[in-house]
Amino acid sequence: MTTPFAALILERDPYVLADLPGLFQAYLQDAGGFLFVGLLFFFLVMLLRPAQQQQTAVGKSLSLFMLGCVAVAMLCYAGYGALVMAEWAKPGQFGADLMNIKPPQDPTGYVKTVTPRFSLLGYTDRDLPEYVRPFPPPANLKLEPGQPYPQPYPWQALLLSVGGLASLLGAAAPFAAGMRKLRWRRVWAIAVLSMKEVYRNRVFLAFLIVLVPFLFPITMFLPFKAEDELRMGVKWVSVITSVLLLLAGVLLAAFALPNDVKSQNIYTIVTKPVERFEIVLGRFLGYVALFSLAPLLVGVLSLIFLVASKPSEASRKQTETARVAVRGKLQFLSRKSDFVGVDVGREFNYRRYIGGDPNSSQRAVYQFPTVPSGMGSAPGQAVPVEFTFDIYRLTKGEENKGVDVNVRVTSWQCPQRPPGLEERSGEWDWSDPAARANYAADAAAELLKLPQYKNDPVFQGDPAAVAGRAVNRLRNVTPKDPEWAVVNTLARKYGFYEFAGKEVFDFQPERVFVPAALFENATGGKKPANAPAVQVFVHCTTSSQMLGMAEGDLYLIEREQSFAQNYLKATFGLWCWLVLVIGLCVTLSTYLDAVVTLLCVVFLFGCAFFAGYIQEQAQNIGQGQSGPFASLNQLLQAKSPTAQAENTAVEKAADTLDVVGAKWGFRRLLNVFPDVEAFYWTHYVSEGFNVSFEHLFLNLVLLLAYLFPWFLLGYYLIRGREVAA
Amino acid sequence: MAQNVVETRSLTKVYRDFWGRKKKTALNALDLTIQKGEIFGLLGPNGSGKTTTIKLLLGLLFPSSGDALVFDQPAAKVEKNERIGYLPEESYLYRFLNAEETLDFYGRLFNMPAERRRKRAEELIDIVGLKNDKKRILREYSKGMRQRIGLAQALINDPDLVILDEPTSGLDPLGTRWMKDLILDLKKNGKTILMCSHRLDDVQDVCDRIAILYNGDLQEQGTVSRLVEDQKRVNLQASGLQMTDALEQELKAVIEKHGGKLESVGHPTTTLEDLFLRIIEESKARPGRRYLPSGNGN
Ligand SMILES: Nc1ncnc2c1ncn2[C@@H]1O[C@H](COP(=O)(O)OP(=O)(O)O)[C@@H](O)[C@H]1O
Ligand SMILES: [Mg+2]
């Protein structure tokens, strides 16, 4: 539950604006698929239940439109099916089988096992080109060495998207038509009624329970290490308030409509000129309004509480900030081209390691595709690079002594190259040695302009030796030193900076400052499209030690913002959760009984937390792990699970069913679960990282997108419901 | 030309359970028409399908077969509700609201602007006689008071068709009388009324036409006067004389001469309802009137 170290473990990238097209495509495919099934069901009911027909009837032109949409979607899905079949028969010819792509094997990256729930592909466009691989790997697909894996033309994706779009339009058409009749005065009347009900029935008193834990200082609950006090405080407050508020939200929203039906109050409402959906919307908005203030209120109160509980200085230093971090992609490089970092075989460890040695050519390279333009003029002409590394000791080192690390930062204008296989030194060199020589000469010249070096005998004599010493001297300056101006001048000109001999400790956050002018250099000029703007090379120089890191472990700090604003921003995530459960409750209870609704929503929301695990299981089917159909086959034939597979036709069929059916089914299940983790920001706050408004905006998009199909379902259900039956 | 406000064509309702199995045929091929401006009564014992008929007309239930038309529109159409007022069998309203808030809420559902809502609510609270209790929440109301606010809620939109399900149930005789007068008033203002009841006197007093339902089947339909009047029966009433044997004999002879048969003679009895009403009226006129065990009640 608790992390033993001070690092933000990013299990996934938060969504950014650039993900929107990919998300939209995935949404069309997934939500569209569900709506297609819903539409088929709708027409089935219309055919079988003529009595229902006139109640839910949608008008002639509208039903024609819906039928047209279903026809288009059917054609698309049939085309998709044909392509999948063709692909199985002749792999690599018709584009990858998008139904069965493999997950990204990127153990050092943000562990991207948790992927957008909407996606039939499982991945947004951002990930696609690299990871699309047919599965199971076709045996008869032979690639020439160096031949790229066939990149499919996305016919399949296109067909799925168009089919999804058609279904979406068909299903939403009556809804959209009905929206024209919607009157906000009525919706608002029902919303206000919901709020009054809570207030007059004194239900709100139950909310006060939320406040009870705050009567006690946080340290009473659990003894923490001093530096963890604030961090754990934030986490515990978040857990307690979320659980209590969510519980209150679910209870209120799940019982609202069923109670109206049971008490028959709904008779007097639906016999007024009220569109039935207005009742659903009114209830939803009423509870959302009621709960909108709650997270903020609880946020402010708990913030006061956290501050008042006087956390230790050490913990405030680690947590009481909101760093705006710029993150990059991590690559492990050495003189050997196949180096991917060392796996030290630690369980549950997603870090990879580089070996420590002054002569090692192994580097952890963080590549930043772009950097914010403001960084060049950072205050104090210094931009912090912060990192938290794991030290894996091969021999028992000295107690309380860290390992030494060199941090080299270069812009795209200063490319580096690894040493050749035969070279003795492991040092990486500039791709342009002449530029390096100029840099050294300039370093000496600039340094000698400073008064304290003018008469320093060390910096007299042979220019090459002096240049070497100057470069060395500049590898150890901080922004407070007078040499900082020199470092900046050089960085502006060459886009190069190195800090040597930084001592780092196991899981201790450390900082090295980079001259801001380097980022000026990086944002100037005409950068080739695929070159990273800035690279950070990490080199461990202490022998017999391994240094481990993951993508989230090193970042540039653009600026730091206040902890309080970040804390309150993160409550937006809690608000999203509340809106999510209220929306689910209200829409499901259009048809289901209150208690059943309650159970359903708790199940949906609860399982969503295990979605990552479910997804992992689904991915493993067919790769060593047998799926439900294979197990069933074994059971039926009374075989032990360890028996050798005989490759009979039945077994093959079972395996295929597993891969296609069970995996597909698992993914559909995942679609139904809300992506709860996307709204969870507490770990950002507790680790002192800023939650950007971009992330929050995408939260809102995600929330509305997830709820929309549910609301469509609610729309049809409440219209087709006999409220007096 | 008389206009059909309500029309049903072989309207049938079969209640089914979740699995579609038949539970009960509550209404069987009902054909009805109700014309503009009349008071139509649905009469029948408990469980005969009266409420089911009304729910079908309101779209609370969907017909198993046949059609239910109101204002020439299918019952499922929401728009027709603009012109309908409905008082449920039990008035199910939000108990945490007071009378004013209740009417305001229902006014909003008609998309009425604030000023009109306020005026209409005041008017109706006056009509149903809840002026002194308008700030109390409905939880504290008695059954009769709830029936009154329920009626007010049904009239908030000044409807053309008022549907009342057992409007007098739970009311005292005074309330019953008041309700009946109100129904007649509505008719006078050109409204069409559909009410159902299992109490014959209610129906007889106010309805122009009735339909008698029993076990989901329509048994009888027609104007009240035609259904109730008995062509072969004559009522005599006289005053200023005492009943004697001689008188009875003579009357008998006269009646037999005309081919009839004297069935009974005696003092006229008032109905209990009449008596009750008279006493209340007298008590209102003369406060302090009390019942005394001996004497004639003065
Ligand atoms: N929801 C229901 N499910 C099953 N049967 C019902 C339901 N509502 C009413 N009934 C049955 O239908 C018949 C007619 O009921 P109703 O119309 O309420 O009668 P009335 O209003 O004339 O007393 C009764 O036998 C009743 O038991
Ligand atoms: Mg009834």
PDB file of N, CA, C and O and ligand atoms in Angstrom, chain A residues 724-725, chain B residues 15 23-24 26 44-53 55 89 165-166, ligand 1:
ATOM      1  N   ALA A 724     -46.143   2.073 -13.814  1.00  0.00           N
ATOM      2  CA  ALA A 724     -47.172   1.641 -12.868  1.00  0.00           C
ATOM      3  C   ALA A 724     -47.292   0.127 -12.797  1.00  0.00           C
ATOM      4  O   ALA A 724     -48.165  -0.397 -12.125  1.00  0.00           O
ATOM      5  N   ALA A 725     -46.405  -0.591 -13.486  1.00  0.00           N
ATOM      6  CA  ALA A 725     -46.550  -2.042 -13.490  1.00  0.00           C
ATOM      7  C   ALA A 725     -45.927  -2.663 -12.240  1.00  0.00           C
ATOM      8  O   ALA A 725     -45.011  -2.104 -11.678  1.00  0.00           O
TER       9      ALA A 725
ATOM     10  N   TYR B  15     -51.609  -8.133 -17.221  1.00  0.00           N
ATOM     11  CA  TYR B  15     -50.401  -7.979 -16.403  1.00  0.00           C
ATOM     12  C   TYR B  15     -49.566  -9.232 -16.531  1.00  0.00           C
ATOM     13  O   TYR B  15     -50.070 -10.349 -16.458  1.00  0.00           O
ATOM     14  N   LYS B  23     -50.241 -12.886 -15.566  1.00  0.00           N
ATOM     15  CA  LYS B  23     -50.663 -12.877 -14.171  1.00  0.00           C
ATOM     16  C   LYS B  23     -52.161 -12.635 -14.061  1.00  0.00           C
ATOM     17  O   LYS B  23     -52.856 -13.287 -13.298  1.00  0.00           O
ATOM     18  N   LYS B  24     -52.647 -11.670 -14.860  1.00  0.00           N
ATOM     19  CA  LYS B  24     -54.041 -11.280 -14.689  1.00  0.00           C
ATOM     20  C   LYS B  24     -54.487 -10.456 -15.891  1.00  0.00           C
ATOM     21  O   LYS B  24     -53.759  -9.570 -16.346  1.00  0.00           O
ATOM     22  N   ALA B  26     -56.542  -7.664 -16.595  1.00  0.00           N
ATOM     23  CA  ALA B  26     -57.218  -6.652 -15.788  1.00  0.00           C
ATOM     24  C   ALA B  26     -58.263  -5.902 -16.585  1.00  0.00           C
ATOM     25  O   ALA B  26     -59.180  -5.317 -16.029  1.00  0.00           O
ATOM     26  N   GLY B  44     -67.534   0.236 -10.498  1.00  0.00           N
ATOM     27  CA  GLY B  44     -67.246  -1.187 -10.396  1.00  0.00           C
ATOM     28  C   GLY B  44     -66.648  -1.504  -9.044  1.00  0.00           C
ATOM     29  O   GLY B  44     -66.086  -0.619  -8.398  1.00  0.00           O
ATOM     30  N   PRO B  45     -66.765  -2.735  -8.618  1.00  0.00           N
ATOM     31  CA  PRO B  45     -66.201  -3.122  -7.328  1.00  0.00           C
ATOM     32  C   PRO B  45     -64.672  -3.077  -7.368  1.00  0.00           C
ATOM     33  O   PRO B  45     -64.085  -2.914  -8.432  1.00  0.00           O
ATOM     34  N   ASN B  46     -64.067  -3.229  -6.214  1.00  0.00           N
ATOM     35  CA  ASN B  46     -62.603  -3.247  -6.159  1.00  0.00           C
ATOM     36  C   ASN B  46     -62.047  -4.309  -7.086  1.00  0.00           C
ATOM     37  O   ASN B  46     -62.577  -5.402  -7.171  1.00  0.00           O
ATOM     38  N   GLY B  47     -60.973  -3.962  -7.775  1.00  0.00           N
ATOM     39  CA  GLY B  47     -60.296  -4.939  -8.616  1.00  0.00           C
ATOM     40  C   GLY B  47     -60.979  -5.190  -9.935  1.00  0.00           C
ATOM     41  O   GLY B  47     -60.688  -6.161 -10.619  1.00  0.00           O
ATOM     42  N   SER B  48     -61.855  -4.278 -10.354  1.00  0.00           N
ATOM     43  CA  SER B  48     -62.575  -4.534 -11.593  1.00  0.00           C
ATOM     44  C   SER B  48     -61.875  -3.916 -12.798  1.00  0.00           C
ATOM     45  O   SER B  48     -62.303  -4.118 -13.923  1.00  0.00           O
ATOM     46  N   GLY B  49     -60.806  -3.178 -12.568  1.00  0.00           N
ATOM     47  CA  GLY B  49     -60.051  -2.651 -13.706  1.00  0.00           C
ATOM     48  C   GLY B  49     -60.212  -1.159 -13.939  1.00  0.00           C
ATOM     49  O   GLY B  49     -59.781  -0.652 -14.968  1.00  0.00           O
ATOM     50  N   LYS B  50     -60.799  -0.459 -12.992  1.00  0.00           N
ATOM     51  CA  LYS B  50     -61.000   0.982 -13.167  1.00  0.00           C
ATOM     52  C   LYS B  50     -59.661   1.727 -13.202  1.00  0.00           C
ATOM     53  O   LYS B  50     -59.383   2.500 -14.129  1.00  0.00           O
ATOM     54  N   THR B  51     -58.851   1.480 -12.177  1.00  0.00           N
ATOM     55  CA  THR B  51     -57.558   2.167 -12.116  1.00  0.00           C
ATOM     56  C   THR B  51     -56.684   1.785 -13.306  1.00  0.00           C
ATOM     57  O   THR B  51     -55.988   2.623 -13.887  1.00  0.00           O
ATOM     58  N   THR B  52     -56.756   0.537 -13.693  1.00  0.00           N
ATOM     59  CA  THR B  52     -55.987   0.089 -14.851  1.00  0.00           C
ATOM     60  C   THR B  52     -56.369   0.884 -16.089  1.00  0.00           C
ATOM     61  O   THR B  52     -55.502   1.344 -16.845  1.00  0.00           O
ATOM     62  N   THR B  53     -57.667   1.090 -16.288  1.00  0.00           N
ATOM     63  CA  THR B  53     -58.127   1.875 -17.438  1.00  0.00           C
ATOM     64  C   THR B  53     -57.521   3.268 -17.414  1.00  0.00           C
ATOM     65  O   THR B  53     -56.990   3.760 -18.420  1.00  0.00           O
ATOM     66  N   LYS B  55     -54.837   4.333 -15.832  1.00  0.00           N
ATOM     67  CA  LYS B  55     -53.388   4.319 -16.045  1.00  0.00           C
ATOM     68  C   LYS B  55     -53.041   4.123 -17.514  1.00  0.00           C
ATOM     69  O   LYS B  55     -52.066   4.677 -18.016  1.00  0.00           O
ATOM     70  N   GLU B  89     -55.289   7.612  -7.098  1.00  0.00           N
ATOM     71  CA  GLU B  89     -56.162   6.983  -6.109  1.00  0.00           C
ATOM     72  C   GLU B  89     -55.787   7.434  -4.698  1.00  0.00           C
ATOM     73  O   GLU B  89     -56.624   7.845  -3.921  1.00  0.00           O
ATOM     74  N   ASP B 165     -59.287   9.434  -9.754  1.00  0.00           N
ATOM     75  CA  ASP B 165     -59.383   8.037  -9.359  1.00  0.00           C
ATOM     76  C   ASP B 165     -59.863   7.988  -7.920  1.00  0.00           C
ATOM     77  O   ASP B 165     -59.138   8.388  -7.007  1.00  0.00           O
ATOM     78  N   GLU B 166     -61.075   7.524  -7.713  1.00  0.00           N
ATOM     79  CA  GLU B 166     -61.691   7.472  -6.383  1.00  0.00           C
ATOM     80  C   GLU B 166     -61.553   8.815  -5.662  1.00  0.00           C
ATOM     81  O   GLU B 166     -60.933   8.887  -4.602  1.00  0.00           O
TER      82      GLU B 166
HETATM   83  N1  LIG C   1     -49.209  -4.293 -11.176  1.00  0.00           N
HETATM   84  C1  LIG C   1     -50.116  -5.265 -11.178  1.00  0.00           C
HETATM   85  N2  LIG C   1     -49.704  -6.527 -11.389  1.00  0.00           N
HETATM   86  C2  LIG C   1     -50.597  -7.534 -11.425  1.00  0.00           C
HETATM   87  N3  LIG C   1     -51.901  -7.377 -11.272  1.00  0.00           N
HETATM   88  C3  LIG C   1     -52.392  -6.151 -11.045  1.00  0.00           C
HETATM   89  C4  LIG C   1     -51.508  -5.020 -11.001  1.00  0.00           C
HETATM   90  N4  LIG C   1     -52.249  -3.922 -10.773  1.00  0.00           N
HETATM   91  C5  LIG C   1     -53.540  -4.352 -10.695  1.00  0.00           C
HETATM   92  N5  LIG C   1     -53.617  -5.682 -10.865  1.00  0.00           N
HETATM   93  C6  LIG C   1     -54.846  -6.499 -10.883  1.00  0.00           C
HETATM   94  O1  LIG C   1     -55.676  -6.035 -11.909  1.00  0.00           O
HETATM   95  C7  LIG C   1     -57.023  -6.018 -11.491  1.00  0.00           C
HETATM   96  C8  LIG C   1     -57.613  -4.630 -11.679  1.00  0.00           C
HETATM   97  O2  LIG C   1     -56.998  -3.744 -10.787  1.00  0.00           O
HETATM   98  P1  LIG C   1     -57.416  -2.226 -10.690  1.00  0.00           P
HETATM   99  O3  LIG C   1     -57.507  -1.678 -12.029  1.00  0.00           O
HETATM  100  O4  LIG C   1     -56.484  -1.564  -9.746  1.00  0.00           O
HETATM  101  O5  LIG C   1     -58.856  -2.314 -10.027  1.00  0.00           O
HETATM  102  P2  LIG C   1     -59.793  -1.159  -9.451  1.00  0.00           P
HETATM  103  O6  LIG C   1     -59.117   0.125  -9.619  1.00  0.00           O
HETATM  104  O7  LIG C   1     -61.015  -1.283 -10.256  1.00  0.00           O
HETATM  105  O8  LIG C   1     -60.013  -1.489  -8.034  1.00  0.00           O
HETATM  106  C9  LIG C   1     -57.018  -6.474 -10.047  1.00  0.00           C
HETATM  107  O9  LIG C   1     -57.379  -7.827 -10.017  1.00  0.00           O
HETATM  108  C10 LIG C   1     -55.598  -6.321  -9.607  1.00  0.00           C
HETATM  109  O10 LIG C   1     -55.241  -7.313  -8.686  1.00  0.00           O
END
